[in-house]
Coordinates of C-alpha atoms in Angstrom, one line a residue:
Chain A
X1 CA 68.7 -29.2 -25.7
X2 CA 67.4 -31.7 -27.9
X3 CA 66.7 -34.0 -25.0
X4 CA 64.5 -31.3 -23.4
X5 CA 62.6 -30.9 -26.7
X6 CA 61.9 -34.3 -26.7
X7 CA 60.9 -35.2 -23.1
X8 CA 58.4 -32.2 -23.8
X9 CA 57.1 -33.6 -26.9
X10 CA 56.9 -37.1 -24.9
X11 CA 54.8 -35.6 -22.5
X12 CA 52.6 -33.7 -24.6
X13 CA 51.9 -36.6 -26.3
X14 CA 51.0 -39.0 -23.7
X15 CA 48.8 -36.1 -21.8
X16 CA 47.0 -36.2 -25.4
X17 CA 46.8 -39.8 -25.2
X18 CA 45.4 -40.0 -21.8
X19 CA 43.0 -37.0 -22.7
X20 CA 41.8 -38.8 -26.1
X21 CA 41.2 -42.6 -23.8
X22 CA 39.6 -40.7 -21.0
X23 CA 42.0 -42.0 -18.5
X24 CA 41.3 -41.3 -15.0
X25 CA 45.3 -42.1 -13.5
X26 CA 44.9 -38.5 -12.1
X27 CA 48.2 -39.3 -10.2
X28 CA 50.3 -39.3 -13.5
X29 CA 48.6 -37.1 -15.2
X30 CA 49.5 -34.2 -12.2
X31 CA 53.5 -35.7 -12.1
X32 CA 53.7 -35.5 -15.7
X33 CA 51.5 -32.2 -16.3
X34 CA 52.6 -30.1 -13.6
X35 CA 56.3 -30.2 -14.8
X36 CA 55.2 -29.3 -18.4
X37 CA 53.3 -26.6 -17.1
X38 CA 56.1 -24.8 -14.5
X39 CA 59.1 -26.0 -17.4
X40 CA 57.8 -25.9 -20.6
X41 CA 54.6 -23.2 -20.7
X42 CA 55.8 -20.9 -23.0
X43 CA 56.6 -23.9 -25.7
X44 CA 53.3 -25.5 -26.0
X45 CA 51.8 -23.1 -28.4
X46 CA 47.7 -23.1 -27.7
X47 CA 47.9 -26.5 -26.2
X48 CA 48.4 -25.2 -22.9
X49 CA 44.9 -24.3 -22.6
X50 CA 43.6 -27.8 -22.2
X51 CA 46.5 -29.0 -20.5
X52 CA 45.3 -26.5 -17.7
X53 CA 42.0 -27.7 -18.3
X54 CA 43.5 -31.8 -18.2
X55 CA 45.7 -31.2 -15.3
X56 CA 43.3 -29.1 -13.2
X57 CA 41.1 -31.4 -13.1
X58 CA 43.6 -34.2 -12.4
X59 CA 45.0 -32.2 -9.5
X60 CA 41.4 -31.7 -8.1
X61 CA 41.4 -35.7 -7.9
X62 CA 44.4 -36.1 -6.3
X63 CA 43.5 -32.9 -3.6
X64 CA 46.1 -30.8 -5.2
X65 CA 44.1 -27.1 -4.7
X66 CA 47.2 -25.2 -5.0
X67 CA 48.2 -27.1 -8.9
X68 CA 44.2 -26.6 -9.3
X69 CA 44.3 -23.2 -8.4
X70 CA 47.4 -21.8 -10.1
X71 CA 45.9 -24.0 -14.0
X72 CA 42.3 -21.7 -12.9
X73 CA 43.8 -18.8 -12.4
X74 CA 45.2 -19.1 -15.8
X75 CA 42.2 -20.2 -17.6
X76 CA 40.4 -17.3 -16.1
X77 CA 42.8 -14.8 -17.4
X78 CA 42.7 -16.4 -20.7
X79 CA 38.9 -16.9 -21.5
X80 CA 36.9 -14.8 -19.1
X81 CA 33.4 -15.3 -18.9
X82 CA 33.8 -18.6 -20.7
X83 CA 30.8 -21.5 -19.2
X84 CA 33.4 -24.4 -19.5
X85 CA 36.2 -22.1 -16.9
X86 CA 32.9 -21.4 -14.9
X87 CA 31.9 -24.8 -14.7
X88 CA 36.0 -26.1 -13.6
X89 CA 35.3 -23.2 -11.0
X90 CA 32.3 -25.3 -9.5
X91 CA 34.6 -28.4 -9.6
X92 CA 36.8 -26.7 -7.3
X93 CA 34.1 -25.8 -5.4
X94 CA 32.6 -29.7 -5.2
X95 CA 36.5 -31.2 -4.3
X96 CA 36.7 -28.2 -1.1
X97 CA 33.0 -30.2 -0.5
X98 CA 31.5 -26.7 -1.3
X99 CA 28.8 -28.3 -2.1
X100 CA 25.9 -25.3 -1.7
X101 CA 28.3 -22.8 -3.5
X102 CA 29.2 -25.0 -6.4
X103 CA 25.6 -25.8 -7.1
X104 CA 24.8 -21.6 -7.4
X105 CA 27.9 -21.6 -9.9
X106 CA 26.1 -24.4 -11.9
X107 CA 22.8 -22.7 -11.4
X108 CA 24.1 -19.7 -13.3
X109 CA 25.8 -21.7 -15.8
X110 CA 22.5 -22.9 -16.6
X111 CA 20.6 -19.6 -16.3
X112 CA 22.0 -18.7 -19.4
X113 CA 22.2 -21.5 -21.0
X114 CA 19.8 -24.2 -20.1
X115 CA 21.0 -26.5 -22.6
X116 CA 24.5 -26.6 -20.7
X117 CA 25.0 -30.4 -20.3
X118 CA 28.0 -30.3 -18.3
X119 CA 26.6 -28.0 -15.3
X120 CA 23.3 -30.2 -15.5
X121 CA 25.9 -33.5 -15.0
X122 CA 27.5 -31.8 -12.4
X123 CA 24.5 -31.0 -10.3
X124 CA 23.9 -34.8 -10.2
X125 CA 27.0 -35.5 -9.0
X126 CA 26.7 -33.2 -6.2
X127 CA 23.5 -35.4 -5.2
X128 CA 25.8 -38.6 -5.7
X129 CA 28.5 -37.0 -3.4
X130 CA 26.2 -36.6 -0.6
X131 CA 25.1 -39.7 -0.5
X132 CA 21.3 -39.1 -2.0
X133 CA 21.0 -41.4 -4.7
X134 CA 17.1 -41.5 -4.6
X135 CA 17.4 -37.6 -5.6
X136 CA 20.1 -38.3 -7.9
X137 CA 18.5 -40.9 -9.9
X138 CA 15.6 -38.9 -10.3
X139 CA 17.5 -36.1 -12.0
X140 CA 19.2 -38.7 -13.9
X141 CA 16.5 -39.7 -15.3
X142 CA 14.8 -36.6 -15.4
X143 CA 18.2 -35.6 -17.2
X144 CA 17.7 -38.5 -19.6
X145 CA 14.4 -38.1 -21.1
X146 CA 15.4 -34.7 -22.9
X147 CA 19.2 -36.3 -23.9
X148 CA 18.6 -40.0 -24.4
X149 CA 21.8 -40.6 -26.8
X150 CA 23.6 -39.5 -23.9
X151 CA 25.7 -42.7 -23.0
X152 CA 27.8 -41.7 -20.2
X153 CA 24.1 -40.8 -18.2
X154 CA 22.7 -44.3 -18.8
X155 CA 26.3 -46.2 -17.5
X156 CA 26.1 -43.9 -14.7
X157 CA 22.3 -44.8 -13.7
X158 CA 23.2 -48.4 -14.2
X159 CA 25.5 -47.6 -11.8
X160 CA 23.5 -46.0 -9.6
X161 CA 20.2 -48.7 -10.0
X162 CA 23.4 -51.5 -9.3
X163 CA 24.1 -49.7 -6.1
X164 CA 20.3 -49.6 -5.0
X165 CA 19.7 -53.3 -5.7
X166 CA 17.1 -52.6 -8.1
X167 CA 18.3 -54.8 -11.1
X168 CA 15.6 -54.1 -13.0
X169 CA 15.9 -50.6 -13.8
X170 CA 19.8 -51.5 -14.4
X171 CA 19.0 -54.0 -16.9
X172 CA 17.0 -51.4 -18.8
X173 CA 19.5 -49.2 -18.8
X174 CA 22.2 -51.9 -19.9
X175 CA 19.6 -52.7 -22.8
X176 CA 20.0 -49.2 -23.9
X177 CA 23.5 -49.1 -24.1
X178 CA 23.1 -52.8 -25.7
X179 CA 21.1 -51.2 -28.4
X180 CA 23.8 -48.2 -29.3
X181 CA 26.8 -50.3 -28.6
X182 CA 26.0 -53.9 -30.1
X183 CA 30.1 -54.7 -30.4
X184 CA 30.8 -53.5 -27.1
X185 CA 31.7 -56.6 -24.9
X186 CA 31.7 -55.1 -21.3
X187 CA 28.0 -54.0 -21.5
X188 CA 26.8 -57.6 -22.1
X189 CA 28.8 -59.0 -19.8
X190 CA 27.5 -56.5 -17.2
X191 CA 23.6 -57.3 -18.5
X192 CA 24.5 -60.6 -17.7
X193 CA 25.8 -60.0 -14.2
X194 CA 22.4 -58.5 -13.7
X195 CA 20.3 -61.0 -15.0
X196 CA 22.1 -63.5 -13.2
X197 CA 22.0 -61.6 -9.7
X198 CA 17.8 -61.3 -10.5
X199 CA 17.7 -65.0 -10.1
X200 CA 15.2 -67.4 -11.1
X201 CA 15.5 -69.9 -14.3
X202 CA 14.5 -67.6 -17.3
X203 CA 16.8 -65.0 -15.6
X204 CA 19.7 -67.2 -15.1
X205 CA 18.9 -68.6 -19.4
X206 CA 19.2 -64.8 -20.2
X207 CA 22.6 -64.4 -18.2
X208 CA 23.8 -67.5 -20.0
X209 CA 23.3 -66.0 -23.5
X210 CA 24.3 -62.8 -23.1
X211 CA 27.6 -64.2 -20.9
X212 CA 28.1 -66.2 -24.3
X213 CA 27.5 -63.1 -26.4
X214 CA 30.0 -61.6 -24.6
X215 CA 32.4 -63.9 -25.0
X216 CA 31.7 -63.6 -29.1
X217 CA 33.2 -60.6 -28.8
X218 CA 36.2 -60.7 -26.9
X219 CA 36.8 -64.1 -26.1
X220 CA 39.1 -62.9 -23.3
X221 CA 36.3 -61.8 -21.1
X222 CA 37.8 -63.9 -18.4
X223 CA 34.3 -62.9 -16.3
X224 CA 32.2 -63.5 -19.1
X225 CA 33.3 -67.2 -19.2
X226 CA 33.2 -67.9 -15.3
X227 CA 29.6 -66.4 -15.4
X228 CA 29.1 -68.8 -19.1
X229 CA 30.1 -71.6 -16.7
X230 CA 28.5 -70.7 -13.3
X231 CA 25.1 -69.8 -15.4
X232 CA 24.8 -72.7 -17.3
X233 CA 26.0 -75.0 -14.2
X234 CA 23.3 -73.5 -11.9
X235 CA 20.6 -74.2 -15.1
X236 CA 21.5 -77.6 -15.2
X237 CA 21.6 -78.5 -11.7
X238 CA 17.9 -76.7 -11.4
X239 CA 14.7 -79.2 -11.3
X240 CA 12.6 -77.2 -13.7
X241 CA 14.4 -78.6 -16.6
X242 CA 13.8 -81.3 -19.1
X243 CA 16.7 -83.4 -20.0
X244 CA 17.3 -82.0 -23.3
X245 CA 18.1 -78.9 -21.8
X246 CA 20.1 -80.3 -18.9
X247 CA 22.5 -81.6 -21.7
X248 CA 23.0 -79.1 -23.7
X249 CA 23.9 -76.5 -20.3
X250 CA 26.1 -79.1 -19.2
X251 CA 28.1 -79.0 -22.2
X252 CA 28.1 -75.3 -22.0
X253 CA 29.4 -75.7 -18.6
X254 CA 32.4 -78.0 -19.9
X255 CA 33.6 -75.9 -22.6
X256 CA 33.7 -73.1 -20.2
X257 CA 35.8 -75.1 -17.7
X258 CA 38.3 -76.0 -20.2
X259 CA 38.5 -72.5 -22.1
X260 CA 39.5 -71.5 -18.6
X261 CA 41.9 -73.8 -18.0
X262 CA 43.4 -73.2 -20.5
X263 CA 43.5 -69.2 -20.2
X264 CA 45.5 -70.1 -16.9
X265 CA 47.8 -72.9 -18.1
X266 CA 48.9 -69.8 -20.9
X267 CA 48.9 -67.3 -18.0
X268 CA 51.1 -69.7 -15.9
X269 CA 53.6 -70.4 -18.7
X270 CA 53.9 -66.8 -19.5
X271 CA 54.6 -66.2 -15.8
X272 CA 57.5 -68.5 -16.1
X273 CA 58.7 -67.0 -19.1
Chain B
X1 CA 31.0 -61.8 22.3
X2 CA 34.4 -63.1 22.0
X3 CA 37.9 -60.9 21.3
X4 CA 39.0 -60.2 18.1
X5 CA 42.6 -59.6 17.0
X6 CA 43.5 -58.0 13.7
X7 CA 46.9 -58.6 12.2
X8 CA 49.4 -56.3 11.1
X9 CA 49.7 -58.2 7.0
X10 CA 45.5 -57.9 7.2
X11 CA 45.0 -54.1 8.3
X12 CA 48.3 -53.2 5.7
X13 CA 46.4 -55.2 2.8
X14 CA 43.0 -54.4 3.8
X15 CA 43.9 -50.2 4.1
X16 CA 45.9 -50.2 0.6
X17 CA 42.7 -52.0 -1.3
X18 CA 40.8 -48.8 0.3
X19 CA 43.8 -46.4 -1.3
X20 CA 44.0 -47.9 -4.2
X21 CA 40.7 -47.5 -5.2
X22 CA 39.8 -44.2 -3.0
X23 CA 36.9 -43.5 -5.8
X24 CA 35.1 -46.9 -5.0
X25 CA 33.9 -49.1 -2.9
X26 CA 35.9 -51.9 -2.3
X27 CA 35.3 -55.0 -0.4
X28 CA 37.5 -58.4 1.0
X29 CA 37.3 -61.3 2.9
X30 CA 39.0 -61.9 6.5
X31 CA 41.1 -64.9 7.1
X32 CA 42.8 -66.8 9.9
X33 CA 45.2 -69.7 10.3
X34 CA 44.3 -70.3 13.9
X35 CA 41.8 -73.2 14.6
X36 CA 38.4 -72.5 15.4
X37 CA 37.5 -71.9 19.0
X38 CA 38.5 -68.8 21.4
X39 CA 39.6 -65.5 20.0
X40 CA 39.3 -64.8 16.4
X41 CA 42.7 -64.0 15.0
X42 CA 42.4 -62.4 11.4
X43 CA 45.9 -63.9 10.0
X44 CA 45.2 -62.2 6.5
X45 CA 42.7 -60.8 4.3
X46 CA 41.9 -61.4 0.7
X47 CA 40.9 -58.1 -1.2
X48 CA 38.2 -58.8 -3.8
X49 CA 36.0 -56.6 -6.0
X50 CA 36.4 -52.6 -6.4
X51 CA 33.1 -52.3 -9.5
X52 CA 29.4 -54.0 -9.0
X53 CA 29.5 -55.1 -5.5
X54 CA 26.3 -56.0 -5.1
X55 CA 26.2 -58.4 -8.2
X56 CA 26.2 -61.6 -7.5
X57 CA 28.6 -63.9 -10.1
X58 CA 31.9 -62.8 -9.1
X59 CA 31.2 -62.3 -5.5
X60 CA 30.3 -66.1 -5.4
X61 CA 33.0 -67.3 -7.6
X62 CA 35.6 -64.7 -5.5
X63 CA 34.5 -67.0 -2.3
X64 CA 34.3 -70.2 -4.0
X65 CA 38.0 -69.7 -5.4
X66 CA 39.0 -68.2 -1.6
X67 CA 37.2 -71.4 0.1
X68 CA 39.5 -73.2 -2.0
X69 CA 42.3 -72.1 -1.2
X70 CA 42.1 -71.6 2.4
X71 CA 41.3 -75.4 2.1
X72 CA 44.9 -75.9 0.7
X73 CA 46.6 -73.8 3.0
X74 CA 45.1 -74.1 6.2
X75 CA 43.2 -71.2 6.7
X76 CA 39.4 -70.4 7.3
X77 CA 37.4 -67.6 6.2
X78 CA 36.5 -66.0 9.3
X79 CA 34.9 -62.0 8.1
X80 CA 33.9 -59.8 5.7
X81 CA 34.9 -56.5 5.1
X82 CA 34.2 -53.3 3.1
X83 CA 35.1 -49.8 2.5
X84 CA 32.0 -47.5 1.1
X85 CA 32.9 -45.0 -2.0
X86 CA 31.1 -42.1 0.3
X87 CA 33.8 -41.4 2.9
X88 CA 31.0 -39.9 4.9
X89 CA 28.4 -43.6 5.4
X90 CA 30.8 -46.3 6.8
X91 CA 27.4 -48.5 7.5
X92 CA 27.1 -51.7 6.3
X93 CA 25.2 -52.0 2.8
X94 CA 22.6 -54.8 2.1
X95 CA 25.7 -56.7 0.1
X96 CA 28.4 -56.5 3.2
X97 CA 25.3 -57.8 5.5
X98 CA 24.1 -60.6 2.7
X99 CA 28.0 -61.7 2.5
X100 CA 29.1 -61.6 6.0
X101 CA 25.8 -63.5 6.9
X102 CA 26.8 -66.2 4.1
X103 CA 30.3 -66.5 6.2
X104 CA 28.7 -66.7 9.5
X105 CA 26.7 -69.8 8.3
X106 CA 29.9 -71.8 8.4
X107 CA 31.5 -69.4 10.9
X108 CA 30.2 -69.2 14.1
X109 CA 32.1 -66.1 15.4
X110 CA 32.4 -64.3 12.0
X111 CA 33.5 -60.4 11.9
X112 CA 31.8 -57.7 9.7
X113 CA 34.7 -55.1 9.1
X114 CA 33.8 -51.5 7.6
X115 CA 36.7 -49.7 7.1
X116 CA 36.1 -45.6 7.9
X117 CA 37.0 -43.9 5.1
X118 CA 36.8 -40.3 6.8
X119 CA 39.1 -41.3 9.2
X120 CA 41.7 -42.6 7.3
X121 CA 44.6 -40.0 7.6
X122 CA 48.5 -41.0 7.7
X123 CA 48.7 -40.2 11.9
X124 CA 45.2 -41.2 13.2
X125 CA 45.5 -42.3 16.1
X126 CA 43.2 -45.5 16.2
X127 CA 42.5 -47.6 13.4
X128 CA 39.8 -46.1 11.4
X129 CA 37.5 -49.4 11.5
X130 CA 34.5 -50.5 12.5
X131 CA 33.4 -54.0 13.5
X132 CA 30.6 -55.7 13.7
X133 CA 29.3 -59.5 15.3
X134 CA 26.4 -61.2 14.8
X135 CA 24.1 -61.2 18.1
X136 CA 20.9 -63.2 17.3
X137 CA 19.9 -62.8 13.7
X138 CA 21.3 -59.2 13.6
X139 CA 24.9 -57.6 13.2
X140 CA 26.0 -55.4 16.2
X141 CA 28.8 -53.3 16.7
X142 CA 31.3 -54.9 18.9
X143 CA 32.7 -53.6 21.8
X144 CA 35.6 -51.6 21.0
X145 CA 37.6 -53.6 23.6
X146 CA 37.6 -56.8 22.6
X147 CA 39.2 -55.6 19.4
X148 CA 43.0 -55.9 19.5
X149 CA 45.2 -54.5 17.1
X150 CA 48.9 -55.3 18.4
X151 CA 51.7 -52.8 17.2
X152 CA 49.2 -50.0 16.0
X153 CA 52.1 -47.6 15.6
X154 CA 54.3 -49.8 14.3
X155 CA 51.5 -51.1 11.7
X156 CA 50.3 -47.8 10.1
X157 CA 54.2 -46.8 9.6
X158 CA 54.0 -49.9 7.6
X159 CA 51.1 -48.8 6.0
X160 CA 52.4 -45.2 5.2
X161 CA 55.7 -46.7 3.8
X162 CA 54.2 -48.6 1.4
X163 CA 52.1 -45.7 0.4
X164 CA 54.7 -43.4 -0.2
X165 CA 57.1 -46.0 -2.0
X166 CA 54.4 -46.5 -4.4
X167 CA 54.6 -49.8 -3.8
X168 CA 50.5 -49.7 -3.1
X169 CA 50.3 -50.6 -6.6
X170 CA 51.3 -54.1 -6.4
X171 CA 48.1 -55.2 -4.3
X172 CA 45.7 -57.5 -6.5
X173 CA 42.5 -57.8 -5.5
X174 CA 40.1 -60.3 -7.4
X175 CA 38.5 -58.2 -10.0
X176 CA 42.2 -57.2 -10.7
X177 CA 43.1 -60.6 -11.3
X178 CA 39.7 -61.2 -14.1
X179 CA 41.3 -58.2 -15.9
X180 CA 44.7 -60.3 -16.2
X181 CA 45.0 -63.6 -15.0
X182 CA 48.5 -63.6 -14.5
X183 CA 48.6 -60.8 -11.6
X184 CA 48.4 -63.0 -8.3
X185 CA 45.2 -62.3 -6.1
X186 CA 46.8 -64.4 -3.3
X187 CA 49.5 -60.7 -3.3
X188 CA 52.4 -63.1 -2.2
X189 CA 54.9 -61.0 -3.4
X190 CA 53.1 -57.7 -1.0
X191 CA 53.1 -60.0 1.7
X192 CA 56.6 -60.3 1.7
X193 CA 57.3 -56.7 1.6
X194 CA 55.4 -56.2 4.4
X195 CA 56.6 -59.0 6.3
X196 CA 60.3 -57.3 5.2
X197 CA 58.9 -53.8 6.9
X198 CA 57.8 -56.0 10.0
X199 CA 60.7 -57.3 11.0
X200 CA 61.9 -56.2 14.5
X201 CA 65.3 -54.3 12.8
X202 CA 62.8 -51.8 10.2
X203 CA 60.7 -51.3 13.0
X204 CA 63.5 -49.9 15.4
X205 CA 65.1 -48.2 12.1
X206 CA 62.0 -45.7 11.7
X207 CA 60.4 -45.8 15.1
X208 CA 63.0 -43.3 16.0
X209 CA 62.7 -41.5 12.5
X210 CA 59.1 -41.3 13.6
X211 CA 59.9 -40.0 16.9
X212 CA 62.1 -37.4 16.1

């Protein structure tokens, strides 16, 4: 008995976990959830609200309708009415490809409360799933203006600018998430992926510093110091620069090399270990 | 142009990077151990990137590193190929064109290989790919005939296997490998597995599970 109680407890805690990190490993998250639901309901006390919530929308990823179906069902019966069931409902909808009907559900989401960012989120994805990313990143932005602290929203039309090769617009909204998130490693590294994809010397000096910033604050970045090394290995190779310049990129370069080598001689050890 | 044959260990690895990652688009490069000259036989493929396609810093350093290595082992890059995020547009994007014009440079007879996400289904009954060959300046769709996939069957069993086993999950493409170093983009250890599912005794063992 106390084994049960305790697998249950285990499994609670690592769907609270994944919920609280944001993981997407839908496929776990539907093995682990669906036997806490059809075992354990009646034991999870109001928990088992958002682990209808967590596992439907695992379940929709994994094209499990029927899990999807039976967590909705529940969540109707529970909070009728309630905007965030309605908006699971259009999920549903999006993951059958319901595209048209899903947009009415968000539509009247919205309706009665325009502020809703979820449905407004949703809509966009629709435009994404379908393949129209000109529309999509209009809305985005559209979306953006009237909730600019919205972080998700700018990664996503980073995302979307990446996609469309215009690197520009993707740098700009990197800067943005730069500016909020000054310790956060991954968007520097990705502003300098950009930067050094645009090309062209003062591009390539940008990509450098901001592949070195990177690496300032998780000297692990394993692509931050291939892109330190192939950045300041391209400036010094380039015909526009004075010596002084040349120098100090080529010593860039050769700290680089050796930082990596010997990231893999450690990985190689460890291997053998 | 000239005929195409796509092994069994290329189409297994190539199809898994595409299930791995069913929410992205994923891309790798084509390789074959035959000399240059005559049919192209793709020997093995090299999965690469599943975030950022289009940027350009670890798509060069994912072919410099390959180049590299095929030097050491005797192999050549010889294609390109990628699987969109939207199951419904399996057309090339301006990267997969960029890229597989890159390989044709030192490849005369290079291969552009989109992989057909919508028709990926555990019993389709042709490979859900598309190929493409460069005619002129510009990348045509090749004749369906003059692409050969021996042991179709036998090779999407293989596929399935690994799929339900799980053992998906052990394919490393490059971007895998930048996340940690120690996970082997070169999937020697997948390669074996499905060279172990390829041998002529499995095959027999669930052709006839298959059949019944």
């Amino acid at each position: 008995m106390a084994n049960v109680i305790s697998f249950k407890n285990e499994m609670r805690d690592k769907l609270r976990k994944w919920r609280e990190d944001n993981h997407r490993n839908s496929e776990q998250i539907v093995d682990v959830g669906e036997e806490l639901i059809n075992e354990h309901a009646s034991k999870l006390g109001d928990d088992i609200w958002i682990i209808y919530e967590q596992v439907m929308i695992a379940a929709l990823d994994c094209s499990r309708d029927d899990l999807a179906w039976t967590c909705l069902q529940e969540l109707k019966r529970q909070f009728p009415g309630s905007q965030r069931v309605k908006r699971l409902a259009g999920m549903r909808l999006e993951a059958l490809e319901k595209y048209e009907d899903a947009s009415k559900q968000y539509d009247s989401i919205l309706q009665d409360d325009p502020t809703n960012t979820a449905a407004r989120k949703r809509k966009i994805s629709i435009l994404k799933a379908q393949g129209k990313s000109a529309e999509a990143i209009r809305e985005l932005n559209e979306y953006l203006e009237q909730f600019v602290g919205d972080q998700e929203a700018w990664h996503e039309l980073s995302e979307l600018y990446i996609n469309e090769h215009d690197y520009g617009k993707a740098a700009f909204c990197l800067e943005e998430l730069m500016m909020t998130n000054p310790h956060n490693h991954l968007y520097c590294e990705q502003y300098a992926e950009v930067k050094y994809t645009q090309g062209g010397l003062e591009n390539l000096e940008l990509s450098r510093k901001y592949f070195a910033q990177a690496l300032k604050l998780n000297n692990r970045n394993m692509r931050a110091l291939f892109g330190l090394y192939m950045s300041a290995s391209h400036i010094a190779a380039s015909p526009k620069v004075n010596a002084t310049v040349k120098k100090a990129n080529v010593k860039y370069a050769t700290w680089a090399t050796n930082q990596i080598n010997r990231a893999y001689q450690v990985s190689y050890a460890r291997c053998l270990l | 142009m000239g005929e195409v044959e796509l092994s069994c260990l290329a189409y297994v690895k190539m199809y898994l990077h595409g299930c791995l990652f069913p929410r992205c688009s994923v891309n790798g490069l084509l390789l074959s151990s035959s000399p240059a000259g005559g049919a192209v036989c793709v020997t093995d493929c090299v999965p690469l990137l599943h975030s950022h396609l289009p940027l350009a810093p670890i798509t060069q350093l994912g072919l410099t590193q390959v180049d590299v290595w095929c030097a050491q082992t005797q192999q050549r890059i010889v294609g390109y190929y990628q699987a969109n995020a939207c199951v419904s547009d399996n057309s090339p994007t301006p990267c997969a064109l960029k890229i597989a014009d890159k390989i044709a440079e030192q490849c005369n007879n290079a291969v552009l290989l989109m992989i057909d996400g919508g028709k990926m289904s555990p019993d389709y009954r042709v490979p859900p790919i598309v190929m493409y060959e460069r005619k002129d300046t510009r990348w045509t769709l090749k004749d369906k005939h003059t692409i050969m996939l021996r042991q179709w069957e036998e090779t999407r069993e293989i596929a399935n296997q690994l799929l339900d086993s799980g053992d998906h999950s052990l394919l490393v493409d490059f971007d895998s490998h930048l996340d940690d170093i120690t996970r082997d983009w070169t999937n020697q250890k997948l390669n074996a597995k499905i060279a172990e599912l390829a041998s002529p005794a499995n095959v027999c063992t669930w052709m006839s599970r298959v059949e019944k």
